[in-house]
């Protein structure tokens, strides 16, 4: 799929194991406790689906700026991971990745979508709420704290397609 964002063209490509070397640095830059390569590679194929976003400008250069990984089981999809490189955050790419994930989840037959988000990640929560997700639960002490001390809650959100 291709979308225009400002003067750039945003292309989505399916994630495969050959993409790990490019996507792992984005994963590590976006999370205080990133997935390991083993965890990431276990979320490619089978019941998992994912795409990376590549921005091409008018000068024939391109850059991978983010990705998402989802899981589909029996009519429900879960957003497992979504990342935008820190230098591209705030440019609307997270929203584009989220909409692409939702489109792919619906194409697979999902009627309900789930995700978890850190309680302190207000910008991500706003992104999800603006897409129609609602908070349905809270998992106390679910994530290790990004400061390295203690734990923080996960907010469970859902969307009916």
Short mmCIF file of N, CA and C in Angstrom, two decimals:
data_model
loop_
_atom_site.label_atom_id
_atom_site.label_comp_id
_atom_site.label_asym_id
_atom_site.label_seq_id
_atom_site.Cartn_x
_atom_site.Cartn_y
_atom_site.Cartn_z
N UNK A 1 0.85 -1.18 0.00
CA UNK A 1 0.00 0.00 0.00
C UNK A 1 0.89 1.23 0.00
N UNK A 2 0.47 2.28 -0.67
CA UNK A 2 1.21 3.52 -0.75
C UNK A 2 0.32 4.68 -0.33
N UNK A 3 0.86 5.58 0.50
CA UNK A 3 0.13 6.77 0.91
C UNK A 3 1.06 7.97 0.81
N UNK A 4 0.50 9.12 0.42
CA UNK A 4 1.29 10.35 0.41
C UNK A 4 1.22 11.00 1.77
N UNK A 5 2.35 11.39 2.31
CA UNK A 5 2.44 12.12 3.56
C UNK A 5 3.30 13.34 3.29
N UNK A 6 2.67 14.52 3.32
CA UNK A 6 3.35 15.77 2.95
C UNK A 6 3.90 15.59 1.53
N UNK A 7 5.21 15.78 1.32
CA UNK A 7 5.78 15.59 -0.01
C UNK A 7 6.43 14.22 -0.14
N UNK A 8 6.29 13.40 0.87
CA UNK A 8 6.89 12.07 0.85
C UNK A 8 5.85 11.02 0.51
N UNK A 9 6.30 9.89 0.01
CA UNK A 9 5.44 8.76 -0.26
C UNK A 9 5.74 7.70 0.78
N UNK A 10 4.70 7.21 1.44
CA UNK A 10 4.83 6.19 2.47
C UNK A 10 4.40 4.85 1.89
N UNK A 11 5.30 3.89 1.91
CA UNK A 11 5.01 2.55 1.40
C UNK A 11 5.06 1.56 2.55
N UNK A 12 4.16 0.58 2.52
CA UNK A 12 4.13 -0.48 3.51
C UNK A 12 4.58 -1.78 2.85
N UNK A 13 5.46 -2.49 3.54
CA UNK A 13 5.98 -3.76 3.05
C UNK A 13 5.88 -4.80 4.16
N UNK A 14 5.54 -6.03 3.78
CA UNK A 14 5.44 -7.10 4.77
C UNK A 14 6.79 -7.35 5.42
N UNK A 15 6.76 -7.59 6.72
CA UNK A 15 7.98 -7.90 7.46
C UNK A 15 8.33 -9.37 7.26
N UNK A 16 9.61 -9.63 6.99
CA UNK A 16 10.10 -11.00 6.99
C UNK A 16 11.41 -11.05 7.76
N UNK A 17 11.94 -12.21 7.97
CA UNK A 17 13.13 -12.35 8.82
C UNK A 17 14.34 -11.60 8.26
N UNK A 18 14.40 -11.37 6.97
CA UNK A 18 15.51 -10.62 6.37
C UNK A 18 15.50 -9.15 6.82
N UNK A 19 14.38 -8.66 7.34
CA UNK A 19 14.26 -7.26 7.74
C UNK A 19 14.73 -7.01 9.18
N UNK A 20 15.04 -8.07 9.91
CA UNK A 20 15.38 -7.94 11.32
C UNK A 20 16.54 -6.97 11.57
N UNK A 21 17.57 -7.00 10.76
CA UNK A 21 18.75 -6.15 11.00
C UNK A 21 18.42 -4.66 10.89
N UNK A 22 17.41 -4.32 10.11
CA UNK A 22 17.00 -2.92 9.97
C UNK A 22 15.97 -2.53 11.03
N UNK A 23 15.11 -3.47 11.41
CA UNK A 23 14.03 -3.15 12.34
C UNK A 23 14.45 -3.20 13.82
N UNK A 24 15.42 -4.04 14.16
CA UNK A 24 15.84 -4.13 15.57
C UNK A 24 16.37 -2.80 16.12
N UNK A 25 17.16 -2.03 15.38
CA UNK A 25 17.59 -0.73 15.92
C UNK A 25 16.42 0.22 16.20
N UNK A 26 15.36 0.14 15.40
CA UNK A 26 14.17 0.96 15.64
C UNK A 26 13.49 0.47 16.92
N UNK A 27 13.34 -0.83 17.06
CA UNK A 27 12.76 -1.43 18.27
C UNK A 27 13.53 -0.98 19.51
N UNK A 28 14.85 -1.04 19.44
CA UNK A 28 15.69 -0.68 20.59
C UNK A 28 15.63 0.81 20.90
N UNK A 29 15.47 1.64 19.88
CA UNK A 29 15.40 3.09 20.11
C UNK A 29 14.05 3.51 20.68
N UNK A 30 13.02 2.71 20.47
CA UNK A 30 11.67 3.10 20.87
C UNK A 30 11.24 2.58 22.24
N UNK A 31 11.89 1.58 22.76
CA UNK A 31 11.43 0.95 24.01
C UNK A 31 12.54 0.88 25.05
N UNK A 32 12.17 1.14 26.30
CA UNK A 32 13.14 0.99 27.38
C UNK A 32 13.46 -0.49 27.63
N UNK A 33 12.53 -1.37 27.29
CA UNK A 33 12.72 -2.81 27.41
C UNK A 33 12.30 -3.45 26.08
N UNK A 34 13.17 -3.33 25.06
CA UNK A 34 12.78 -3.81 23.72
C UNK A 34 12.71 -5.33 23.65
N UNK A 35 12.01 -5.79 22.62
CA UNK A 35 11.99 -7.21 22.31
C UNK A 35 13.40 -7.67 21.99
N UNK A 36 13.70 -8.90 22.30
CA UNK A 36 14.96 -9.50 21.84
C UNK A 36 14.78 -9.91 20.38
N UNK A 37 15.89 -10.19 19.70
CA UNK A 37 15.78 -10.65 18.31
C UNK A 37 15.00 -11.96 18.25
N UNK A 38 15.18 -12.82 19.25
CA UNK A 38 14.46 -14.10 19.28
C UNK A 38 12.95 -13.86 19.39
N UNK A 39 12.55 -12.95 20.29
CA UNK A 39 11.12 -12.65 20.44
C UNK A 39 10.57 -12.05 19.15
N UNK A 40 11.30 -11.09 18.59
CA UNK A 40 10.85 -10.44 17.36
C UNK A 40 10.69 -11.48 16.25
N UNK A 41 11.70 -12.30 16.04
CA UNK A 41 11.62 -13.28 14.94
C UNK A 41 10.51 -14.29 15.16
N UNK A 42 10.16 -14.57 16.44
CA UNK A 42 9.06 -15.50 16.70
C UNK A 42 7.70 -14.89 16.35
N UNK A 43 7.67 -13.58 16.13
CA UNK A 43 6.43 -12.88 15.79
C UNK A 43 6.36 -12.53 14.30
N UNK A 44 7.01 -13.35 13.49
CA UNK A 44 6.97 -13.19 12.03
C UNK A 44 6.39 -14.46 11.44
N UNK A 45 5.30 -14.32 10.70
CA UNK A 45 4.67 -15.46 10.05
C UNK A 45 3.65 -16.16 10.95
N UNK A 46 3.01 -17.17 10.40
CA UNK A 46 1.99 -17.89 11.13
C UNK A 46 0.81 -17.00 11.46
N UNK A 47 0.46 -16.94 12.74
CA UNK A 47 -0.69 -16.12 13.16
C UNK A 47 -0.33 -14.63 13.28
N UNK A 48 0.95 -14.30 13.08
CA UNK A 48 1.42 -12.92 13.19
C UNK A 48 1.48 -12.26 11.81
N UNK A 49 1.25 -10.98 11.79
CA UNK A 49 1.38 -10.21 10.56
C UNK A 49 2.00 -8.85 10.92
N UNK A 50 2.75 -8.31 10.02
CA UNK A 50 3.38 -7.02 10.28
C UNK A 50 3.91 -6.40 9.02
N UNK A 51 4.06 -5.10 9.08
CA UNK A 51 4.59 -4.35 7.95
C UNK A 51 5.50 -3.25 8.46
N UNK A 52 6.47 -2.89 7.65
CA UNK A 52 7.27 -1.71 7.96
C UNK A 52 6.89 -0.60 6.99
N UNK A 53 7.07 0.62 7.45
CA UNK A 53 6.77 1.80 6.63
C UNK A 53 8.06 2.38 6.12
N UNK A 54 8.07 2.65 4.84
CA UNK A 54 9.25 3.20 4.19
C UNK A 54 8.86 4.51 3.52
N UNK A 55 9.59 5.56 3.83
CA UNK A 55 9.32 6.87 3.26
C UNK A 55 10.27 7.11 2.11
N UNK A 56 9.71 7.47 0.97
CA UNK A 56 10.51 7.83 -0.21
C UNK A 56 10.23 9.29 -0.51
N UNK A 57 11.28 10.05 -0.73
CA UNK A 57 11.08 11.44 -1.11
C UNK A 57 11.31 11.59 -2.61
N UNK A 58 11.23 12.81 -3.09
CA UNK A 58 11.31 13.05 -4.53
C UNK A 58 12.72 12.89 -5.08
N UNK A 59 13.71 12.70 -4.21
CA UNK A 59 15.10 12.57 -4.67
C UNK A 59 15.55 11.11 -4.74
N UNK A 60 14.60 10.19 -4.84
CA UNK A 60 14.87 8.76 -4.97
C UNK A 60 15.62 8.15 -3.79
N UNK A 61 15.51 8.75 -2.63
CA UNK A 61 16.07 8.12 -1.44
C UNK A 61 14.90 7.63 -0.58
N UNK A 62 15.16 6.62 0.22
CA UNK A 62 14.11 6.09 1.07
C UNK A 62 14.68 5.69 2.41
N UNK A 63 13.79 5.64 3.40
CA UNK A 63 14.20 5.32 4.75
C UNK A 63 13.06 4.56 5.43
N UNK A 64 13.40 3.50 6.15
CA UNK A 64 12.41 2.79 6.95
C UNK A 64 12.23 3.59 8.23
N UNK A 65 10.99 4.01 8.50
CA UNK A 65 10.74 4.89 9.64
C UNK A 65 9.94 4.23 10.75
N UNK A 66 9.46 3.03 10.55
CA UNK A 66 8.70 2.38 11.60
C UNK A 66 8.07 1.09 11.13
N UNK A 67 7.37 0.44 12.07
CA UNK A 67 6.74 -0.83 11.76
C UNK A 67 5.66 -1.13 12.80
N UNK A 68 4.87 -2.13 12.48
CA UNK A 68 3.93 -2.69 13.46
C UNK A 68 3.98 -4.21 13.34
N UNK A 69 3.62 -4.88 14.42
CA UNK A 69 3.45 -6.33 14.44
C UNK A 69 2.12 -6.61 15.10
N UNK A 70 1.30 -7.42 14.45
CA UNK A 70 0.01 -7.81 14.99
C UNK A 70 -0.14 -9.31 15.03
N UNK A 71 -1.15 -9.74 15.75
CA UNK A 71 -1.47 -11.16 15.85
C UNK A 71 -2.96 -11.33 15.57
N UNK A 72 -3.31 -12.36 14.82
CA UNK A 72 -4.72 -12.62 14.52
C UNK A 72 -5.06 -14.05 14.96
N UNK A 73 -6.11 -14.16 15.78
CA UNK A 73 -6.62 -15.47 16.20
C UNK A 73 -8.14 -15.38 16.32
N UNK A 74 -8.85 -16.24 15.59
CA UNK A 74 -10.29 -16.43 15.74
C UNK A 74 -11.11 -15.14 15.82
N UNK A 75 -10.93 -14.27 14.84
CA UNK A 75 -11.74 -13.07 14.77
C UNK A 75 -11.26 -11.90 15.61
N UNK A 76 -10.13 -12.08 16.30
CA UNK A 76 -9.58 -10.99 17.11
C UNK A 76 -8.13 -10.74 16.73
N UNK A 77 -7.76 -9.49 16.74
CA UNK A 77 -6.38 -9.11 16.45
C UNK A 77 -5.82 -8.35 17.65
N UNK A 78 -4.53 -8.49 17.85
CA UNK A 78 -3.83 -7.77 18.91
C UNK A 78 -2.66 -7.02 18.30
N UNK A 79 -2.54 -5.75 18.63
CA UNK A 79 -1.37 -4.97 18.24
C UNK A 79 -0.27 -5.32 19.23
N UNK A 80 0.72 -6.06 18.77
CA UNK A 80 1.79 -6.53 19.64
C UNK A 80 2.88 -5.48 19.83
N UNK A 81 3.16 -4.72 18.77
CA UNK A 81 4.25 -3.75 18.82
C UNK A 81 4.03 -2.75 17.70
N UNK A 82 4.37 -1.50 17.98
CA UNK A 82 4.33 -0.45 16.96
C UNK A 82 5.44 0.54 17.31
N UNK A 83 6.23 0.91 16.33
CA UNK A 83 7.38 1.79 16.57
C UNK A 83 7.56 2.76 15.41
N UNK A 84 7.92 3.98 15.74
CA UNK A 84 8.35 4.98 14.77
C UNK A 84 9.69 5.50 15.26
N UNK A 85 10.67 5.59 14.38
CA UNK A 85 11.99 6.06 14.79
C UNK A 85 11.84 7.39 15.52
N UNK A 86 12.59 7.58 16.60
CA UNK A 86 12.43 8.81 17.40
C UNK A 86 12.52 10.10 16.60
N UNK A 87 13.42 10.18 15.60
CA UNK A 87 13.55 11.42 14.83
C UNK A 87 12.38 11.68 13.89
N UNK A 88 11.49 10.69 13.71
CA UNK A 88 10.31 10.86 12.85
C UNK A 88 9.01 10.91 13.65
N UNK A 89 9.08 10.76 14.95
CA UNK A 89 7.88 10.81 15.77
C UNK A 89 7.29 12.22 15.72
N UNK A 90 5.97 12.29 15.76
CA UNK A 90 5.29 13.58 15.69
C UNK A 90 4.95 14.02 14.28
N UNK A 91 5.27 13.21 13.29
CA UNK A 91 4.99 13.55 11.89
C UNK A 91 3.79 12.81 11.32
N UNK A 92 3.04 12.11 12.15
CA UNK A 92 1.85 11.41 11.70
C UNK A 92 2.08 9.98 11.23
N UNK A 93 3.31 9.50 11.31
CA UNK A 93 3.60 8.14 10.84
C UNK A 93 3.01 7.07 11.76
N UNK A 94 2.97 7.34 13.05
CA UNK A 94 2.36 6.39 13.98
C UNK A 94 0.89 6.17 13.64
N UNK A 95 0.21 7.25 13.33
CA UNK A 95 -1.20 7.17 12.95
C UNK A 95 -1.36 6.35 11.67
N UNK A 96 -0.49 6.58 10.69
CA UNK A 96 -0.54 5.83 9.44
C UNK A 96 -0.28 4.34 9.67
N UNK A 97 0.69 4.03 10.53
CA UNK A 97 0.98 2.63 10.86
C UNK A 97 -0.22 1.98 11.56
N UNK A 98 -0.83 2.72 12.50
CA UNK A 98 -1.98 2.18 13.21
C UNK A 98 -3.13 1.91 12.25
N UNK A 99 -3.42 2.84 11.34
CA UNK A 99 -4.51 2.63 10.37
C UNK A 99 -4.20 1.47 9.45
N UNK A 100 -2.93 1.31 9.08
CA UNK A 100 -2.55 0.17 8.23
C UNK A 100 -2.74 -1.15 8.99
N UNK A 101 -2.34 -1.18 10.27
CA UNK A 101 -2.58 -2.36 11.10
C UNK A 101 -4.06 -2.69 11.16
N UNK A 102 -4.91 -1.69 11.42
CA UNK A 102 -6.35 -1.92 11.51
C UNK A 102 -6.92 -2.43 10.19
N UNK A 103 -6.45 -1.88 9.08
CA UNK A 103 -6.92 -2.34 7.77
C UNK A 103 -6.55 -3.80 7.54
N UNK A 104 -5.33 -4.17 7.91
CA UNK A 104 -4.89 -5.55 7.72
C UNK A 104 -5.63 -6.50 8.67
N UNK A 105 -5.87 -6.05 9.90
CA UNK A 105 -6.60 -6.87 10.87
C UNK A 105 -8.02 -7.14 10.36
N UNK A 106 -8.68 -6.09 9.86
CA UNK A 106 -10.03 -6.25 9.32
C UNK A 106 -10.03 -7.15 8.09
N UNK A 107 -9.01 -7.01 7.24
CA UNK A 107 -8.92 -7.84 6.04
C UNK A 107 -8.80 -9.32 6.39
N UNK A 108 -8.22 -9.61 7.54
CA UNK A 108 -8.09 -11.00 7.99
C UNK A 108 -9.36 -11.50 8.68
N UNK A 109 -10.30 -10.59 8.95
CA UNK A 109 -11.56 -10.99 9.56
C UNK A 109 -11.74 -10.56 11.00
N UNK A 110 -10.87 -9.73 11.50
CA UNK A 110 -10.98 -9.30 12.90
C UNK A 110 -12.22 -8.44 13.10
N UNK A 111 -12.96 -8.74 14.15
CA UNK A 111 -14.10 -7.92 14.54
C UNK A 111 -13.82 -7.20 15.87
N UNK A 112 -12.72 -7.58 16.52
CA UNK A 112 -12.30 -6.95 17.78
C UNK A 112 -10.78 -6.84 17.74
N UNK A 113 -10.27 -5.69 18.20
CA UNK A 113 -8.83 -5.45 18.24
C UNK A 113 -8.44 -5.07 19.66
N UNK A 114 -7.30 -5.58 20.09
CA UNK A 114 -6.79 -5.35 21.44
C UNK A 114 -5.38 -4.77 21.38
N UNK A 115 -5.01 -4.07 22.45
CA UNK A 115 -3.64 -3.62 22.64
C UNK A 115 -3.42 -3.31 24.11
N UNK A 116 -2.16 -3.23 24.48
CA UNK A 116 -1.75 -2.80 25.81
C UNK A 116 -0.79 -1.64 25.62
N UNK A 117 -0.87 -0.67 26.52
CA UNK A 117 0.01 0.50 26.45
C UNK A 117 0.42 0.89 27.86
N UNK A 118 1.64 1.36 27.99
CA UNK A 118 2.12 1.82 29.29
C UNK A 118 1.24 2.97 29.78
N UNK A 119 0.93 2.95 31.07
CA UNK A 119 0.08 3.99 31.66
C UNK A 119 0.70 5.37 31.51
N UNK A 120 2.02 5.47 31.48
CA UNK A 120 2.69 6.77 31.36
C UNK A 120 2.87 7.23 29.91
N UNK A 121 2.52 6.39 28.94
CA UNK A 121 2.69 6.75 27.53
C UNK A 121 1.43 7.46 27.03
N UNK A 122 1.30 8.70 27.43
CA UNK A 122 0.10 9.49 27.13
C UNK A 122 -0.07 9.73 25.62
N UNK A 123 1.03 10.00 24.91
CA UNK A 123 0.90 10.26 23.48
C UNK A 123 0.37 9.03 22.74
N UNK A 124 0.82 7.84 23.11
CA UNK A 124 0.29 6.62 22.48
C UNK A 124 -1.17 6.42 22.85
N UNK A 125 -1.51 6.66 24.10
CA UNK A 125 -2.92 6.53 24.51
C UNK A 125 -3.82 7.45 23.70
N UNK A 126 -3.36 8.67 23.48
CA UNK A 126 -4.15 9.62 22.68
C UNK A 126 -4.30 9.14 21.24
N UNK A 127 -3.23 8.59 20.67
CA UNK A 127 -3.29 8.04 19.33
C UNK A 127 -4.37 6.96 19.25
N UNK A 128 -4.36 6.06 20.23
CA UNK A 128 -5.32 4.96 20.23
C UNK A 128 -6.74 5.45 20.49
N UNK A 129 -6.91 6.38 21.41
CA UNK A 129 -8.26 6.90 21.69
C UNK A 129 -8.81 7.63 20.47
N UNK A 130 -7.97 8.39 19.78
CA UNK A 130 -8.42 9.10 18.58
C UNK A 130 -8.82 8.13 17.47
N UNK A 131 -8.31 6.90 17.51
CA UNK A 131 -8.68 5.88 16.53
C UNK A 131 -9.92 5.10 16.97
N UNK A 132 -10.44 5.40 18.17
CA UNK A 132 -11.65 4.75 18.64
C UNK A 132 -11.47 3.70 19.72
N UNK A 133 -10.23 3.46 20.14
CA UNK A 133 -10.00 2.49 21.20
C UNK A 133 -10.51 3.04 22.53
N UNK A 134 -10.97 2.14 23.38
CA UNK A 134 -11.40 2.52 24.73
C UNK A 134 -10.66 1.66 25.75
N UNK A 135 -10.44 2.24 26.92
CA UNK A 135 -9.80 1.50 28.01
C UNK A 135 -10.80 0.50 28.58
N UNK A 136 -10.39 -0.76 28.70
CA UNK A 136 -11.28 -1.79 29.23
C UNK A 136 -10.73 -2.46 30.49
N UNK A 137 -9.45 -2.26 30.77
CA UNK A 137 -8.87 -2.89 31.94
C UNK A 137 -7.50 -2.26 32.22
N UNK A 138 -6.95 -2.62 33.37
CA UNK A 138 -5.62 -2.16 33.76
C UNK A 138 -4.89 -3.34 34.39
N UNK A 139 -3.66 -3.54 33.99
CA UNK A 139 -2.83 -4.59 34.57
C UNK A 139 -1.80 -3.91 35.46
N UNK A 140 -2.00 -4.04 36.76
CA UNK A 140 -1.14 -3.38 37.74
C UNK A 140 0.26 -3.99 37.73
N UNK A 141 1.27 -3.12 37.67
CA UNK A 141 2.66 -3.57 37.74
C UNK A 141 3.08 -4.48 36.61
N UNK A 142 2.55 -4.28 35.43
CA UNK A 142 2.78 -5.18 34.30
C UNK A 142 4.13 -4.96 33.63
N UNK A 143 4.51 -3.70 33.41
CA UNK A 143 5.75 -3.39 32.72
C UNK A 143 6.86 -3.01 33.70
N UNK A 144 8.10 -3.44 33.43
CA UNK A 144 9.21 -2.90 34.22
C UNK A 144 9.29 -1.40 33.97
N UNK A 145 9.56 -0.64 34.99
CA UNK A 145 9.64 0.81 34.85
C UNK A 145 10.75 1.21 33.89
N UNK A 146 10.53 2.23 33.10
CA UNK A 146 11.56 2.71 32.19
C UNK A 146 12.74 3.32 32.94
N UNK A 147 12.53 3.71 34.20
CA UNK A 147 13.61 4.25 35.01
C UNK A 147 14.49 3.15 35.60
N UNK A 148 14.03 1.90 35.50
CA UNK A 148 14.80 0.79 36.04
C UNK A 148 14.40 0.40 37.45
N UNK A 149 13.54 1.18 38.09
CA UNK A 149 13.11 0.89 39.45
C UNK A 149 11.59 0.71 39.48
N UNK A 150 11.14 -0.46 39.94
CA UNK A 150 9.71 -0.69 40.07
C UNK A 150 9.06 -1.10 38.77
N UNK A 151 7.73 -0.98 38.78
CA UNK A 151 6.92 -1.40 37.65
C UNK A 151 5.85 -0.35 37.38
N UNK A 152 5.30 -0.41 36.17
CA UNK A 152 4.20 0.49 35.85
C UNK A 152 3.05 -0.30 35.23
N UNK A 153 1.88 0.29 35.33
CA UNK A 153 0.67 -0.38 34.87
C UNK A 153 0.58 -0.41 33.34
N UNK A 154 -0.13 -1.40 32.85
CA UNK A 154 -0.51 -1.48 31.45
C UNK A 154 -1.99 -1.18 31.35
N UNK A 155 -2.34 -0.36 30.40
CA UNK A 155 -3.75 -0.10 30.12
C UNK A 155 -4.14 -0.98 28.94
N UNK A 156 -5.17 -1.78 29.13
CA UNK A 156 -5.70 -2.65 28.08
C UNK A 156 -6.80 -1.87 27.37
N UNK A 157 -6.68 -1.79 26.04
CA UNK A 157 -7.65 -1.06 25.24
C UNK A 157 -8.21 -1.97 24.17
N UNK A 158 -9.44 -1.68 23.75
CA UNK A 158 -10.04 -2.47 22.68
C UNK A 158 -10.82 -1.58 21.71
N UNK A 159 -11.05 -2.14 20.56
CA UNK A 159 -11.80 -1.47 19.49
C UNK A 159 -12.65 -2.53 18.81
N UNK A 160 -13.93 -2.25 18.66
CA UNK A 160 -14.80 -3.14 17.90
C UNK A 160 -14.83 -2.65 16.46
N UNK A 161 -14.51 -3.55 15.54
CA UNK A 161 -14.43 -3.18 14.12
C UNK A 161 -15.79 -3.19 13.47
#
